[in-house]
XYZ file of C-alpha atoms in Angstrom:
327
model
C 101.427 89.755 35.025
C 101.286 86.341 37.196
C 99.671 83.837 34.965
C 95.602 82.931 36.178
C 93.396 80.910 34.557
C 90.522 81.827 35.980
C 89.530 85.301 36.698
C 87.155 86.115 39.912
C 84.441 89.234 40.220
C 84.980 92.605 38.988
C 85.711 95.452 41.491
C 85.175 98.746 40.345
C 87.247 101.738 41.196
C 84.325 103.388 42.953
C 82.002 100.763 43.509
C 81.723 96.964 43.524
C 80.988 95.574 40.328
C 78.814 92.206 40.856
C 80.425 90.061 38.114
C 80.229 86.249 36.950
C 83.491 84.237 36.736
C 85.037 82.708 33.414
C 83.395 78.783 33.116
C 85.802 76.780 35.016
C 87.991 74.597 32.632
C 85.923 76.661 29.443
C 87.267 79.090 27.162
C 85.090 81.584 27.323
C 84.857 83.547 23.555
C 85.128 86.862 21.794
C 85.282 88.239 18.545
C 87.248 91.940 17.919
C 86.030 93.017 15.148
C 89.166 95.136 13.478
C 88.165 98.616 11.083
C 90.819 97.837 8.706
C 91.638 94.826 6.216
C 94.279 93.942 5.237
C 95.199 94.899 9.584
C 96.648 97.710 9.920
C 100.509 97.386 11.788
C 98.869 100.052 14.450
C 96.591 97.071 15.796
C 98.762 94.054 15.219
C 99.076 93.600 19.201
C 95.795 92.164 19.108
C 97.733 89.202 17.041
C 100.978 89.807 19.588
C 98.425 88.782 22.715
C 96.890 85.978 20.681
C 100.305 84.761 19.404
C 102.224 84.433 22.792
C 99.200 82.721 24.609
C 98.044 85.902 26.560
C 94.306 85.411 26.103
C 94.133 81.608 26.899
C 96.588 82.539 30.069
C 93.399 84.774 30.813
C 90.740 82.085 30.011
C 89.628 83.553 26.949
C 89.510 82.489 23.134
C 89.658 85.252 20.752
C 88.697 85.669 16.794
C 90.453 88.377 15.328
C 88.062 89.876 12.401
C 89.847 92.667 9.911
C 86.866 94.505 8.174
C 87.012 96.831 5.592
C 86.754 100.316 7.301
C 85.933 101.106 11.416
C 82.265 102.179 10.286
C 81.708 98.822 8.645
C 83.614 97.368 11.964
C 81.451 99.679 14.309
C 77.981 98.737 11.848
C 78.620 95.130 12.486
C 79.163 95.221 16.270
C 76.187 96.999 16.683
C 74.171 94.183 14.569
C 76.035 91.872 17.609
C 78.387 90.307 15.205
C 81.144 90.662 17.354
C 81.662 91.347 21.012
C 84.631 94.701 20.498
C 85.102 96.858 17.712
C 88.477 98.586 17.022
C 87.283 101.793 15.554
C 87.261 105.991 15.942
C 85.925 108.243 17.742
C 83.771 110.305 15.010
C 81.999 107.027 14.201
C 81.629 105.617 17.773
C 80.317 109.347 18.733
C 77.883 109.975 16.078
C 76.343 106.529 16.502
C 76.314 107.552 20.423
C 74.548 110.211 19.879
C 72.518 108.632 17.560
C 70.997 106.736 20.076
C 73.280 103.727 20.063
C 74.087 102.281 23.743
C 78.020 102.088 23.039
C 80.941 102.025 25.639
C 84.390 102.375 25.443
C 86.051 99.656 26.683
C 89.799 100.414 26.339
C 92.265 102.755 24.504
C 95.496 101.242 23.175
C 96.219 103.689 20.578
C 94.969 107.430 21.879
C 98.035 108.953 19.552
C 97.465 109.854 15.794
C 99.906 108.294 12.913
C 98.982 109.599 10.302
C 101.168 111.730 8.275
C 99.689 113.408 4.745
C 101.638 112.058 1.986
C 100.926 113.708 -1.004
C 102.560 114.639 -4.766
C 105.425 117.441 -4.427
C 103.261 120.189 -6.672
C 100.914 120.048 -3.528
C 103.263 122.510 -1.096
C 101.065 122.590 1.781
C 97.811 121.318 3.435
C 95.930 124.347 2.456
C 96.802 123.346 -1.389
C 94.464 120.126 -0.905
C 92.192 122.733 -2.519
C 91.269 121.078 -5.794
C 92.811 118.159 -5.399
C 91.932 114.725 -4.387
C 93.038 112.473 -1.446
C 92.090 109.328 -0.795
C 90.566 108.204 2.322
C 89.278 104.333 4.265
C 85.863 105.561 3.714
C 83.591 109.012 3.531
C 82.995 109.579 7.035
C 85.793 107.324 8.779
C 88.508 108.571 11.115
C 91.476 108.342 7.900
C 89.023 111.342 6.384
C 88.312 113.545 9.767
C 92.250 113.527 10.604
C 93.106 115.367 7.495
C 90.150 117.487 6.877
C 90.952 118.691 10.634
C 94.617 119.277 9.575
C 93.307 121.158 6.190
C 91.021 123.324 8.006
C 93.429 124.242 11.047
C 95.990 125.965 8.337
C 93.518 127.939 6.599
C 92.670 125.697 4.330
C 88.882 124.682 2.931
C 88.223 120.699 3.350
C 84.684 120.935 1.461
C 86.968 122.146 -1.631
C 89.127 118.479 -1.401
C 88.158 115.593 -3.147
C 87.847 112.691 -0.600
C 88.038 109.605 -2.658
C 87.151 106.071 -0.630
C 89.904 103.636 -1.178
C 90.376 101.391 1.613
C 93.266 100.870 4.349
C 96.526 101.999 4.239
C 97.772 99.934 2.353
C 95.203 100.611 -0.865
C 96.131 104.620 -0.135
C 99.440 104.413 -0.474
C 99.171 102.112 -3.852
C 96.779 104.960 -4.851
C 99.173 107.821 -4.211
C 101.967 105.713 -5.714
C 100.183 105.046 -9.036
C 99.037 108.567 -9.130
C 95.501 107.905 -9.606
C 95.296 110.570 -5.952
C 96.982 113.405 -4.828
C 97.458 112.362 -1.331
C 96.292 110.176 1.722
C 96.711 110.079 4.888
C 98.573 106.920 5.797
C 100.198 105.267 9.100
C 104.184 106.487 9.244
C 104.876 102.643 8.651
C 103.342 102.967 5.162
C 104.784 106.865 4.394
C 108.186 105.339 4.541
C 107.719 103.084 1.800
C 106.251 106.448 -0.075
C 108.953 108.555 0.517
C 111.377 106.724 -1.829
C 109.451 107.661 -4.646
C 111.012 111.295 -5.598
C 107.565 113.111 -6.838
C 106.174 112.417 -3.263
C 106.682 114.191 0.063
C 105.119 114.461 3.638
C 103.077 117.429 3.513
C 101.837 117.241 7.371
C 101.876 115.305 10.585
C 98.679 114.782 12.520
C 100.786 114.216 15.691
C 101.964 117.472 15.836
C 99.251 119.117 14.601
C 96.341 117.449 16.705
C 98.365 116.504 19.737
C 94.981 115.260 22.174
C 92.988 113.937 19.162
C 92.017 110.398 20.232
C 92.936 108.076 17.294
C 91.593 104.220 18.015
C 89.104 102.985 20.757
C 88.429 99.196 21.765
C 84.015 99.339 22.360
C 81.229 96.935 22.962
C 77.748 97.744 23.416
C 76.219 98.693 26.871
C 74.046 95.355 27.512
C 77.584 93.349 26.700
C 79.642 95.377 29.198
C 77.205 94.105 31.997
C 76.852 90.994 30.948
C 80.112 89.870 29.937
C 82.331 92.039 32.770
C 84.832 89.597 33.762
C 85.593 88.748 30.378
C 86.076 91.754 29.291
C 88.605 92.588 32.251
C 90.215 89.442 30.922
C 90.556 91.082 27.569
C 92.035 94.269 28.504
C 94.513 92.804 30.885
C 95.533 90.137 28.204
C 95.890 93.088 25.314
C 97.461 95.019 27.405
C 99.986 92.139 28.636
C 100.224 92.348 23.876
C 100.948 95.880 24.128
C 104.161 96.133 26.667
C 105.472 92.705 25.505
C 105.911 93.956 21.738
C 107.770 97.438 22.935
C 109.914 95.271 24.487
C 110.520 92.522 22.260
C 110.321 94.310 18.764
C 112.022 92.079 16.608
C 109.797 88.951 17.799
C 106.592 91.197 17.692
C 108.012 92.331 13.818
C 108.045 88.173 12.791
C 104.694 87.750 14.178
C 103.384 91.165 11.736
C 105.201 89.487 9.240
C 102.680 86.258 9.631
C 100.172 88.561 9.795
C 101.000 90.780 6.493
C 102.935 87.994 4.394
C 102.568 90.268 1.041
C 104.867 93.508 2.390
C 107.647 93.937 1.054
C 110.552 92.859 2.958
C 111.510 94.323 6.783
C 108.314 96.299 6.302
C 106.282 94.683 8.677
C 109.766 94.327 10.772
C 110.064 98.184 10.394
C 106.578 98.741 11.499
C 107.116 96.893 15.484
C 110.201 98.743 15.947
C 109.168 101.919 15.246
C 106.106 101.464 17.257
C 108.509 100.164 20.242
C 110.445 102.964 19.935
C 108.015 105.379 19.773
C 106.291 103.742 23.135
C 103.255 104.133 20.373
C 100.993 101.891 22.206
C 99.204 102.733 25.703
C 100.495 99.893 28.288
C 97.119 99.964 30.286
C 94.511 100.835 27.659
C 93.146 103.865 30.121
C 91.659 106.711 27.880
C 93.033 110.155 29.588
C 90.290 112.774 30.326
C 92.308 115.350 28.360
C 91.790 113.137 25.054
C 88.554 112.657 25.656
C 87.582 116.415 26.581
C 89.649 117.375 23.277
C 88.214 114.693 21.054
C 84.561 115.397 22.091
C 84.771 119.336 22.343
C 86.530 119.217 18.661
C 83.677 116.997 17.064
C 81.183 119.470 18.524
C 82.648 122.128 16.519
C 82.731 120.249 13.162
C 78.861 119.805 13.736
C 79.921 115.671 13.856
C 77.941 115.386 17.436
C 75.821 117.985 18.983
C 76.040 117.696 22.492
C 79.087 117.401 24.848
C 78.747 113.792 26.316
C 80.597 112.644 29.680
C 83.227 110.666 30.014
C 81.687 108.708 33.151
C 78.810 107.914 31.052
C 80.802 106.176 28.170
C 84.533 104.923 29.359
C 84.452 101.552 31.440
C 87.681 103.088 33.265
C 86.724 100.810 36.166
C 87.241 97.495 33.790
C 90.491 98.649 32.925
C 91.753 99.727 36.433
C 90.783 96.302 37.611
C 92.800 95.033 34.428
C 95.936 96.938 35.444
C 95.533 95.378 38.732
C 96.240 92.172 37.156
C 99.404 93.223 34.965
């Protein structure tokens, strides 16, 4: 990506865009507003972009804010305290068909990790039944992944006990301690469960939903027209985040380690390679029309949205083709 300071309008794929510059010689500011606290390893390239001087190459100053769970993230964007929201689908859907003018901005994690960690009397997904597993929060992507899962092998999800406990991090110390059954967790965090003889992975969510859509980058409607060329600026400059830590893993891994100080040792190292290796992260941010039409048509089923909703009504695919035109 050749290194600009100042970015000029936005041309859409289609159409010309009519956008405002970035202040000459300002910073101009946003807040991403994360759906997990402590931040999840899945998202750290957010801190990658920030760390190696990405966003100020781009003219922008960023605030990184980890929240609680994406539909406290997605509540507080949408009271416009933040300009992006890293959050799901289900809760960025519902609140879209709620009424809410969302769009989605970018997509650097379409792919599912989560794997279903859960005690070794539990022998399959379907055996859930009557047991509890603990979840971000009722409602939240960490809870739709495995009642999906549970449902698609026969099982019954309204027969599970769905216990909020926060991020990752709080489900696996759950599991651990035994005070669940299971959780869904990031691979990263599964690991660190799997040395622990009484547990075992009891399902993937990769293999199992394939074209779900797993983490979205939005902003709200009036922000995507007023603030175009910054957010161009943001996608190219997380994007720039994204290739540069799946090719330098062991850098990106110090840089998680700043940003999760309390993991055990080479956790947060573990985390960046596997992600590199996996090529885990999108290196545009360009949501495909097959994850969308998947992701959409399976929330109608569940009865989490009613209607089927276009994808050239919500994705800003034109800010992030001009974005790639800048990497």
């Amino acid at each position: 990506m050749d290194r600009r300071k100042f970015l000029g309008s936005v041309a859409g794929a289609a159409s010309a865009i009519a956008a405002p510059q970035l202040a000459l010689g300002q910073a101009s500011k946003l807040s991403v507003l994360l759906g997990t606290a402590p931040p999840d390893p899945a998202c750290h390239y957010y801190y990658y972009a920030e760390e190696k001087g990405f966003y100020k190459e781009q003219g922008l100053e960023v605030e990184i804010k980890p929240i609680g769970a994406e539909t406290m993230a997605l509540r507080a964007l949408l009271a416009n305290e933040g300009d992006v929201a890293w959050c799901g689908g289900i809760s960025t859907l519902q609140a879209v068909g709620a009424g809410s003018k969302l769009r989605v901005l970018s997509c650097f994690t379409p792919k599912l990790d989560y794997l279903v960690v859960g005690q070794k009397s539990i022998d399959s997904l379907k055996g859930f039944e009557g047991h509890s597993m603990a979840v971000s929060q009722i409602g939240a992507v960490s809870q739709l992944v495995p009642r999906l899962m549970i449902e698609g092998k026969g099982g019954d999800q309204s027969k599970v006990q769905w216990v909020s406990v926060g991020a990752s991090a709080a489900r696996l110390q759950s599991v651990i301690a035994r005070r669940v059954d299971g959780a869904p967790m990031n691979s990263v965090f599964a690991v660190r469960a799997l040395k622990y003889d009484y547990l075992h992975v009891i399902g993937d969510a990769l293999k199992d939903l394939p074209y779900f859509m797993y983490t979205w980058d939005v902003c709200s409607a009036e922000a995507a027209q007023k603030k175009q060329a910054q957010y161009v600026a943001f996608i190219a400059a997380t994007a720039k985040g994204c290739r540069w830590a799946m090719d330098n893993p062991k850098e990106a891994g110090a840089i998680s380690r700043k940003v999760l100080p309390d993991l055990p040792p080479g956790e947060a190292e573990y985390a960046a390679d596997d992600f590199a290796k996996k090529k885990f992260w999108h290196p545009t941010g360009l949501l495909d029309h097959e994850t969308w039409d998947f992701t959409v048509g399976t929330l109608i089923k569940l009865g989490n949205i009613k209607e089927r909703m276009k994808y050239d009504d919500i994705v800003l695919a034109d800010l992030v083709n001009e974005a790639t035109k800048k990497g």
